[in-house]
Amino acid sequence: QVQLVESGGGLVQPGGSLRLSCAASRSIVSINRMGWYRQAPGKQRELVASITSSGSTNYADSVKGRFTISRDNAKNTVYLQMNSLKPEDTAVYYCAKAVSPWDWGQGIQVTVSS
């Protein structure tokens, strides 16, 4: 089991940027896949981006070209750089150990609004 703590969320204007961080309680070197998910009000939780231990990435179509996921194994941290934010990106963002058994962070609010 690993505890995950997200940070870096908040309120940003459309077109702005945020960087989310996910700090893990232990080494993530051996974790094959880490991911960021989000859930907007009234909607199901959805994959935003994932990254494997070898650095392969996968993105939802809605964020391709705008978001970048990365991992720093030395710091036990996964990042999500979000650029060109849109109002429809507003959601609670969750970090996840995306392999069985799954672990989730508590979530962090991202609000894109003018």
Tab-separated table of N, CA and C in Angstrom:
chain	number	residue	atom	x	y	z
A	1	GLN	N	0.849	-1.188	0.000
A	1	GLN	CA	0.000	0.000	0.000
A	1	GLN	C	0.889	1.244	0.000
A	2	VAL	N	0.414	2.287	-0.675
A	2	VAL	CA	1.148	3.539	-0.710
A	2	VAL	C	0.172	4.683	-0.482
A	3	GLN	N	0.572	5.623	0.353
A	3	GLN	CA	-0.238	6.833	0.562
A	3	GLN	C	0.180	7.871	-0.477
A	4	LEU	N	-0.820	8.537	-1.050
A	4	LEU	CA	-0.587	9.522	-2.098
A	4	LEU	C	-1.206	10.845	-1.685
A	5	VAL	N	-0.454	11.912	-1.817
A	5	VAL	CA	-0.933	13.235	-1.421
A	5	VAL	C	-0.758	14.197	-2.594
A	6	GLU	N	-1.882	14.736	-3.060
A	6	GLU	CA	-1.854	15.688	-4.166
A	6	GLU	C	-1.679	17.122	-3.655
A	7	SER	N	-1.068	17.942	-4.472
A	7	SER	CA	-0.943	19.367	-4.177
A	7	SER	C	-0.851	20.139	-5.483
A	8	GLY	N	-1.058	21.453	-5.386
A	8	GLY	CA	-0.894	22.311	-6.557
A	8	GLY	C	-2.167	22.738	-7.241
A	9	GLY	N	-3.297	22.322	-6.715
A	9	GLY	CA	-4.549	22.710	-7.335
A	9	GLY	C	-4.928	24.138	-6.985
A	10	GLY	N	-6.100	24.549	-7.473
A	10	GLY	CA	-6.574	25.888	-7.160
A	10	GLY	C	-7.427	26.471	-8.259
A	11	LEU	N	-7.571	27.778	-8.224
A	11	LEU	CA	-8.376	28.518	-9.205
A	11	LEU	C	-7.445	29.170	-10.223
A	12	VAL	N	-7.778	29.000	-11.491
A	12	VAL	CA	-6.971	29.582	-12.557
A	12	VAL	C	-7.906	30.063	-13.668
A	13	GLN	N	-7.479	31.091	-14.364
A	13	GLN	CA	-8.283	31.614	-15.472
A	13	GLN	C	-8.121	30.745	-16.713
A	14	PRO	N	-9.102	30.738	-17.578
A	14	PRO	CA	-8.961	30.012	-18.844
A	14	PRO	C	-7.696	30.436	-19.585
A	15	GLY	N	-6.997	29.446	-20.110
A	15	GLY	CA	-5.731	29.699	-20.778
A	15	GLY	C	-4.532	29.629	-19.868
A	16	GLY	N	-4.768	29.545	-18.580
A	16	GLY	CA	-3.681	29.496	-17.614
A	16	GLY	C	-3.100	28.104	-17.433
A	17	SER	N	-2.166	28.010	-16.491
A	17	SER	CA	-1.458	26.759	-16.233
A	17	SER	C	-1.438	26.444	-14.744
A	18	LEU	N	-1.359	25.162	-14.469
A	18	LEU	CA	-1.149	24.658	-13.109
A	18	LEU	C	-0.277	23.422	-13.211
A	19	ARG	N	0.465	23.161	-12.130
A	19	ARG	CA	1.190	21.897	-12.048
A	19	ARG	C	0.771	21.186	-10.778
A	20	LEU	N	0.209	20.001	-10.960
A	20	LEU	CA	-0.163	19.160	-9.836
A	20	LEU	C	1.004	18.246	-9.480
A	21	SER	N	1.151	18.005	-8.190
A	21	SER	CA	2.157	17.074	-7.701
A	21	SER	C	1.480	15.981	-6.889
A	22	CYS	N	2.036	14.803	-6.947
A	22	CYS	CA	1.533	13.666	-6.183
A	22	CYS	C	2.725	13.044	-5.469
A	23	ALA	N	2.776	13.254	-4.158
A	23	ALA	CA	3.872	12.728	-3.356
A	23	ALA	C	3.479	11.383	-2.770
A	24	ALA	N	4.319	10.397	-2.987
A	24	ALA	CA	4.065	9.044	-2.481
A	24	ALA	C	4.830	8.801	-1.190
A	25	SER	N	4.264	7.916	-0.356
A	25	SER	CA	4.845	7.648	0.958
A	25	SER	C	6.028	6.685	0.895
A	26	ARG	N	6.216	6.082	-0.262
A	26	ARG	CA	7.348	5.180	-0.435
A	26	ARG	C	7.836	5.243	-1.869
A	27	SER	N	8.878	4.517	-2.155
A	27	SER	CA	9.441	4.518	-3.490
A	27	SER	C	8.413	4.080	-4.536
A	28	ILE	N	8.424	4.790	-5.658
A	28	ILE	CA	7.524	4.437	-6.755
A	28	ILE	C	8.265	3.757	-7.905
A	29	VAL	N	9.538	3.477	-7.706
A	29	VAL	CA	10.333	2.871	-8.772
A	29	VAL	C	9.703	1.586	-9.286
A	30	SER	N	9.196	0.784	-8.357
A	30	SER	CA	8.660	-0.524	-8.739
A	30	SER	C	7.191	-0.486	-9.128
A	31	ILE	N	6.570	0.681	-9.077
A	31	ILE	CA	5.154	0.784	-9.427
A	31	ILE	C	5.048	0.937	-10.942
A	32	ASN	N	4.445	-0.066	-11.574
A	32	ASN	CA	4.452	-0.120	-13.033
A	32	ASN	C	3.696	1.015	-13.693
A	33	ARG	N	2.657	1.490	-13.039
A	33	ARG	CA	1.830	2.521	-13.673
A	33	ARG	C	1.254	3.450	-12.620
A	34	MET	N	1.473	4.729	-12.836
A	34	MET	CA	0.860	5.776	-12.021
A	34	MET	C	-0.037	6.609	-12.923
A	35	GLY	N	-1.091	7.162	-12.319
A	35	GLY	CA	-2.017	7.905	-13.166
A	35	GLY	C	-2.659	9.091	-12.465
A	36	TRP	N	-3.182	9.978	-13.271
A	36	TRP	CA	-4.027	11.084	-12.809
A	36	TRP	C	-5.427	10.863	-13.386
A	37	TYR	N	-6.416	11.005	-12.527
A	37	TYR	CA	-7.808	10.877	-12.912
A	37	TYR	C	-8.519	12.147	-12.449
A	38	ARG	N	-9.694	12.367	-12.989
A	38	ARG	CA	-10.480	13.511	-12.538
A	38	ARG	C	-11.961	13.178	-12.541
A	39	GLN	N	-12.677	13.896	-11.697
A	39	GLN	CA	-14.127	13.705	-11.622
A	39	GLN	C	-14.787	15.064	-11.496
A	40	ALA	N	-15.583	15.390	-12.482
A	40	ALA	CA	-16.360	16.625	-12.465
A	40	ALA	C	-17.717	16.348	-11.833
A	41	PRO	N	-18.380	17.379	-11.314
A	41	PRO	CA	-19.689	17.183	-10.686
A	41	PRO	C	-20.667	16.500	-11.629
A	42	GLY	N	-21.304	15.443	-11.143
A	42	GLY	CA	-22.294	14.741	-11.933
A	42	GLY	C	-21.736	13.818	-12.995
A	43	LYS	N	-20.415	13.672	-13.028
A	43	LYS	CA	-19.795	12.819	-14.041
A	43	LYS	C	-18.979	11.717	-13.382
A	44	GLN	N	-18.680	10.692	-14.172
A	44	GLN	CA	-17.858	9.600	-13.674
A	44	GLN	C	-16.391	9.999	-13.653
A	45	ARG	N	-15.646	9.341	-12.798
A	45	ARG	CA	-14.209	9.557	-12.768
A	45	ARG	C	-13.612	9.050	-14.072
A	46	GLU	N	-12.686	9.834	-14.625
A	46	GLU	CA	-12.097	9.468	-15.903
A	46	GLU	C	-10.585	9.592	-15.864
A	47	LEU	N	-9.932	8.802	-16.703
A	47	LEU	CA	-8.482	8.884	-16.832
A	47	LEU	C	-8.095	10.192	-17.508
A	48	VAL	N	-7.095	10.859	-16.938
A	48	VAL	CA	-6.522	12.040	-17.569
A	48	VAL	C	-5.219	11.663	-18.261
A	49	ALA	N	-4.335	11.017	-17.495
A	49	ALA	CA	-3.041	10.624	-18.043
A	49	ALA	C	-2.437	9.547	-17.160
A	50	SER	N	-1.604	8.707	-17.766
A	50	SER	CA	-0.890	7.701	-16.998
A	50	SER	C	0.538	7.589	-17.512
A	51	ILE	N	1.390	7.033	-16.652
A	51	ILE	CA	2.799	6.867	-17.021
A	51	ILE	C	3.303	5.556	-16.425
A	52	THR	N	4.022	4.800	-17.239
A	52	THR	CA	4.566	3.532	-16.767
A	52	THR	C	5.951	3.733	-16.154
A	53	SER	N	6.471	2.662	-15.584
A	53	SER	CA	7.796	2.723	-14.969
A	53	SER	C	8.887	2.980	-16.011
A	54	SER	N	8.615	2.626	-17.253
A	54	SER	CA	9.581	2.871	-18.323
A	54	SER	C	9.416	4.245	-18.959
A	55	GLY	N	8.397	4.982	-18.509
A	55	GLY	CA	8.193	6.329	-19.013
A	55	GLY	C	7.189	6.458	-20.140
A	56	SER	N	6.554	5.387	-20.525
A	56	SER	CA	5.514	5.463	-21.553
A	56	SER	C	4.289	6.175	-20.996
A	57	THR	N	3.712	7.028	-21.803
A	57	THR	CA	2.583	7.834	-21.344
A	57	THR	C	1.341	7.589	-22.182
A	58	ASN	N	0.210	7.894	-21.573
A	58	ASN	CA	-1.080	7.758	-22.229
A	58	ASN	C	-1.947	8.915	-21.768
A	59	TYR	N	-2.678	9.534	-22.708
A	59	TYR	CA	-3.484	10.699	-22.378
A	59	TYR	C	-4.909	10.556	-22.899
A	60	ALA	N	-5.832	11.142	-22.163
A	60	ALA	CA	-7.186	11.274	-22.691
A	60	ALA	C	-7.136	12.214	-23.891
A	61	ASP	N	-7.986	11.957	-24.873
A	61	ASP	CA	-8.000	12.790	-26.077
A	61	ASP	C	-8.235	14.261	-25.742
A	62	SER	N	-9.019	14.502	-24.710
A	62	SER	CA	-9.393	15.872	-24.372
A	62	SER	C	-8.231	16.709	-23.830
A	63	VAL	N	-7.144	16.054	-23.423
A	63	VAL	CA	-6.021	16.799	-22.839
A	63	VAL	C	-4.741	16.674	-23.657
A	64	LYS	N	-4.758	15.871	-24.700
A	64	LYS	CA	-3.554	15.686	-25.523
A	64	LYS	C	-3.060	17.022	-26.057
A	65	GLY	N	-1.761	17.228	-25.937
A	65	GLY	CA	-1.157	18.468	-26.408
A	65	GLY	C	-1.206	19.599	-25.406
A	66	ARG	N	-1.963	19.414	-24.320
A	66	ARG	CA	-2.075	20.460	-23.291
A	66	ARG	C	-1.494	20.024	-21.949
A	67	PHE	N	-1.662	18.744	-21.626
A	67	PHE	CA	-1.203	18.215	-20.344
A	67	PHE	C	0.012	17.309	-20.556
A	68	THR	N	0.884	17.289	-19.548
A	68	THR	CA	2.048	16.414	-19.583
A	68	THR	C	2.218	15.751	-18.227
A	69	ILE	N	2.286	14.423	-18.241
A	69	ILE	CA	2.535	13.677	-17.020
A	69	ILE	C	4.010	13.296	-16.974
A	70	SER	N	4.570	13.321	-15.771
A	70	SER	CA	5.969	12.925	-15.602
A	70	SER	C	6.133	12.337	-14.209
A	71	ARG	N	7.240	11.646	-14.021
A	71	ARG	CA	7.511	11.060	-12.711
A	71	ARG	C	8.968	11.281	-12.360
A	72	ASP	N	9.219	11.562	-11.090
A	72	ASP	CA	10.568	11.695	-10.567
A	72	ASP	C	10.728	10.615	-9.505
A	73	ASN	N	11.315	9.511	-9.893
A	73	ASN	CA	11.435	8.375	-8.971
A	73	ASN	C	12.295	8.711	-7.759
A	74	ALA	N	13.263	9.585	-7.951
A	74	ALA	CA	14.145	9.957	-6.830
A	74	ALA	C	13.378	10.719	-5.748
A	75	LYS	N	12.331	11.417	-6.172
A	75	LYS	CA	11.523	12.194	-5.213
A	75	LYS	C	10.201	11.514	-4.890
A	76	ASN	N	10.001	10.332	-5.417
A	76	ASN	CA	8.744	9.588	-5.182
A	76	ASN	C	7.525	10.446	-5.539
A	77	THR	N	7.614	11.151	-6.653
A	77	THR	CA	6.592	12.121	-7.014
A	77	THR	C	6.210	11.994	-8.482
A	78	VAL	N	4.920	12.164	-8.728
A	78	VAL	CA	4.380	12.199	-10.083
A	78	VAL	C	3.775	13.589	-10.292
A	79	TYR	N	3.982	14.126	-11.471
A	79	TYR	CA	3.503	15.471	-11.780
A	79	TYR	C	2.503	15.453	-12.923
A	80	LEU	N	1.656	16.480	-12.937
A	80	LEU	CA	0.786	16.712	-14.092
A	80	LEU	C	0.862	18.199	-14.412
A	81	GLN	N	1.543	18.516	-15.492
A	81	GLN	CA	1.620	19.892	-15.961
A	81	GLN	C	0.422	20.153	-16.857
A	82	MET	N	-0.366	21.138	-16.507
A	82	MET	CA	-1.591	21.440	-17.234
A	82	MET	C	-1.490	22.843	-17.825
A	83	ASN	N	-1.496	22.928	-19.124
A	83	ASN	CA	-1.422	24.210	-19.833
A	83	ASN	C	-2.705	24.442	-20.627
A	84	SER	N	-2.901	25.673	-21.031
A	84	SER	CA	-4.069	26.041	-21.844
A	84	SER	C	-5.353	25.503	-21.232
A	85	LEU	N	-5.503	25.727	-19.961
A	85	LEU	CA	-6.654	25.170	-19.244
A	85	LEU	C	-7.963	25.759	-19.740
A	86	LYS	N	-8.981	24.907	-19.722
A	86	LYS	CA	-10.319	25.271	-20.178
A	86	LYS	C	-11.309	25.090	-19.031
A	87	PRO	N	-12.431	25.776	-19.080
A	87	PRO	CA	-13.440	25.595	-18.027
A	87	PRO	C	-13.851	24.125	-17.861
A	88	GLU	N	-13.859	23.380	-18.952
A	88	GLU	CA	-14.263	21.972	-18.861
A	88	GLU	C	-13.215	21.098	-18.182
A	89	ASP	N	-12.051	21.638	-17.864
A	89	ASP	CA	-11.063	20.910	-17.080
A	89	ASP	C	-11.349	20.991	-15.581
A	90	THR	N	-12.328	21.778	-15.213
A	90	THR	CA	-12.698	21.897	-13.805
A	90	THR	C	-13.158	20.560	-13.247
A	91	ALA	N	-12.525	20.131	-12.169
A	91	ALA	CA	-12.823	18.822	-11.584
A	91	ALA	C	-11.975	18.637	-10.332
A	92	VAL	N	-12.269	17.569	-9.619
A	92	VAL	CA	-11.363	17.087	-8.581
A	92	VAL	C	-10.406	16.106	-9.246
A	93	TYR	N	-9.122	16.350	-9.048
A	93	TYR	CA	-8.091	15.523	-9.673
A	93	TYR	C	-7.512	14.573	-8.630
A	94	TYR	N	-7.387	13.311	-9.027
A	94	TYR	CA	-6.896	12.274	-8.147
A	94	TYR	C	-5.637	11.640	-8.725
A	95	CYS	N	-4.688	11.409	-7.850
A	95	CYS	CA	-3.510	10.633	-8.204
A	95	CYS	C	-3.786	9.183	-7.833
A	96	ALA	N	-3.264	8.257	-8.626
A	96	ALA	CA	-3.522	6.847	-8.367
A	96	ALA	C	-2.313	5.981	-8.664
A	97	LYS	N	-2.144	4.989	-7.819
A	97	LYS	CA	-1.284	3.851	-8.157
A	97	LYS	C	-2.172	2.972	-9.012
A	98	ALA	N	-1.945	2.998	-10.291
A	98	ALA	CA	-2.900	2.454	-11.238
A	98	ALA	C	-2.608	1.006	-11.605
A	99	VAL	N	-2.235	0.240	-10.611
A	99	VAL	CA	-2.087	-1.198	-10.765
A	99	VAL	C	-2.653	-1.847	-9.514
A	100	SER	N	-3.134	-3.090	-9.669
A	100	SER	CA	-3.745	-3.764	-8.539
A	100	SER	C	-2.719	-4.112	-7.467
A	101	PRO	N	-3.020	-3.902	-6.208
A	101	PRO	CA	-4.202	-3.224	-5.677
A	101	PRO	C	-4.061	-1.705	-5.805
A	102	TRP	N	-5.114	-1.085	-6.280
A	102	TRP	CA	-5.081	0.353	-6.524
A	102	TRP	C	-5.041	1.120	-5.207
A	103	ASP	N	-4.360	2.279	-5.267
A	103	ASP	CA	-4.383	3.252	-4.180
A	103	ASP	C	-4.722	4.616	-4.773
A	104	TRP	N	-5.447	5.410	-3.997
A	104	TRP	CA	-5.877	6.731	-4.463
A	104	TRP	C	-5.470	7.810	-3.471
A	105	GLY	N	-5.163	8.987	-4.000
A	105	GLY	CA	-5.021	10.139	-3.148
A	105	GLY	C	-6.384	10.669	-2.738
A	106	GLN	N	-6.368	11.722	-1.930
A	106	GLN	CA	-7.634	12.271	-1.427
A	106	GLN	C	-8.312	13.192	-2.445
A	107	GLY	N	-7.563	13.582	-3.456
A	107	GLY	CA	-8.116	14.455	-4.492
A	107	GLY	C	-7.841	15.918	-4.205
A	108	ILE	N	-7.762	16.687	-5.281
A	108	ILE	CA	-7.537	18.126	-5.150
A	108	ILE	C	-8.362	18.858	-6.194
A	109	GLN	N	-8.930	19.975	-5.778
A	109	GLN	CA	-9.819	20.723	-6.667
A	109	GLN	C	-9.031	21.587	-7.638
A	110	VAL	N	-9.419	21.533	-8.901
A	110	VAL	CA	-8.932	22.440	-9.935
A	110	VAL	C	-10.149	23.133	-10.530
A	111	THR	N	-10.150	24.448	-10.475
A	111	THR	CA	-11.256	25.228	-11.008
A	111	THR	C	-10.715	26.199	-12.052
A	112	VAL	N	-11.281	26.124	-13.252
A	112	VAL	CA	-10.877	27.007	-14.344
A	112	VAL	C	-12.050	27.930	-14.622
A	113	SER	N	-11.865	29.192	-14.281
A	113	SER	CA	-12.967	30.141	-14.399
A	113	SER	C	-12.420	31.562	-14.453
A	114	SER	N	-13.136	32.410	-15.166
A	114	SER	CA	-12.760	33.818	-15.210
A	114	SER	C	-13.524	34.607	-14.169
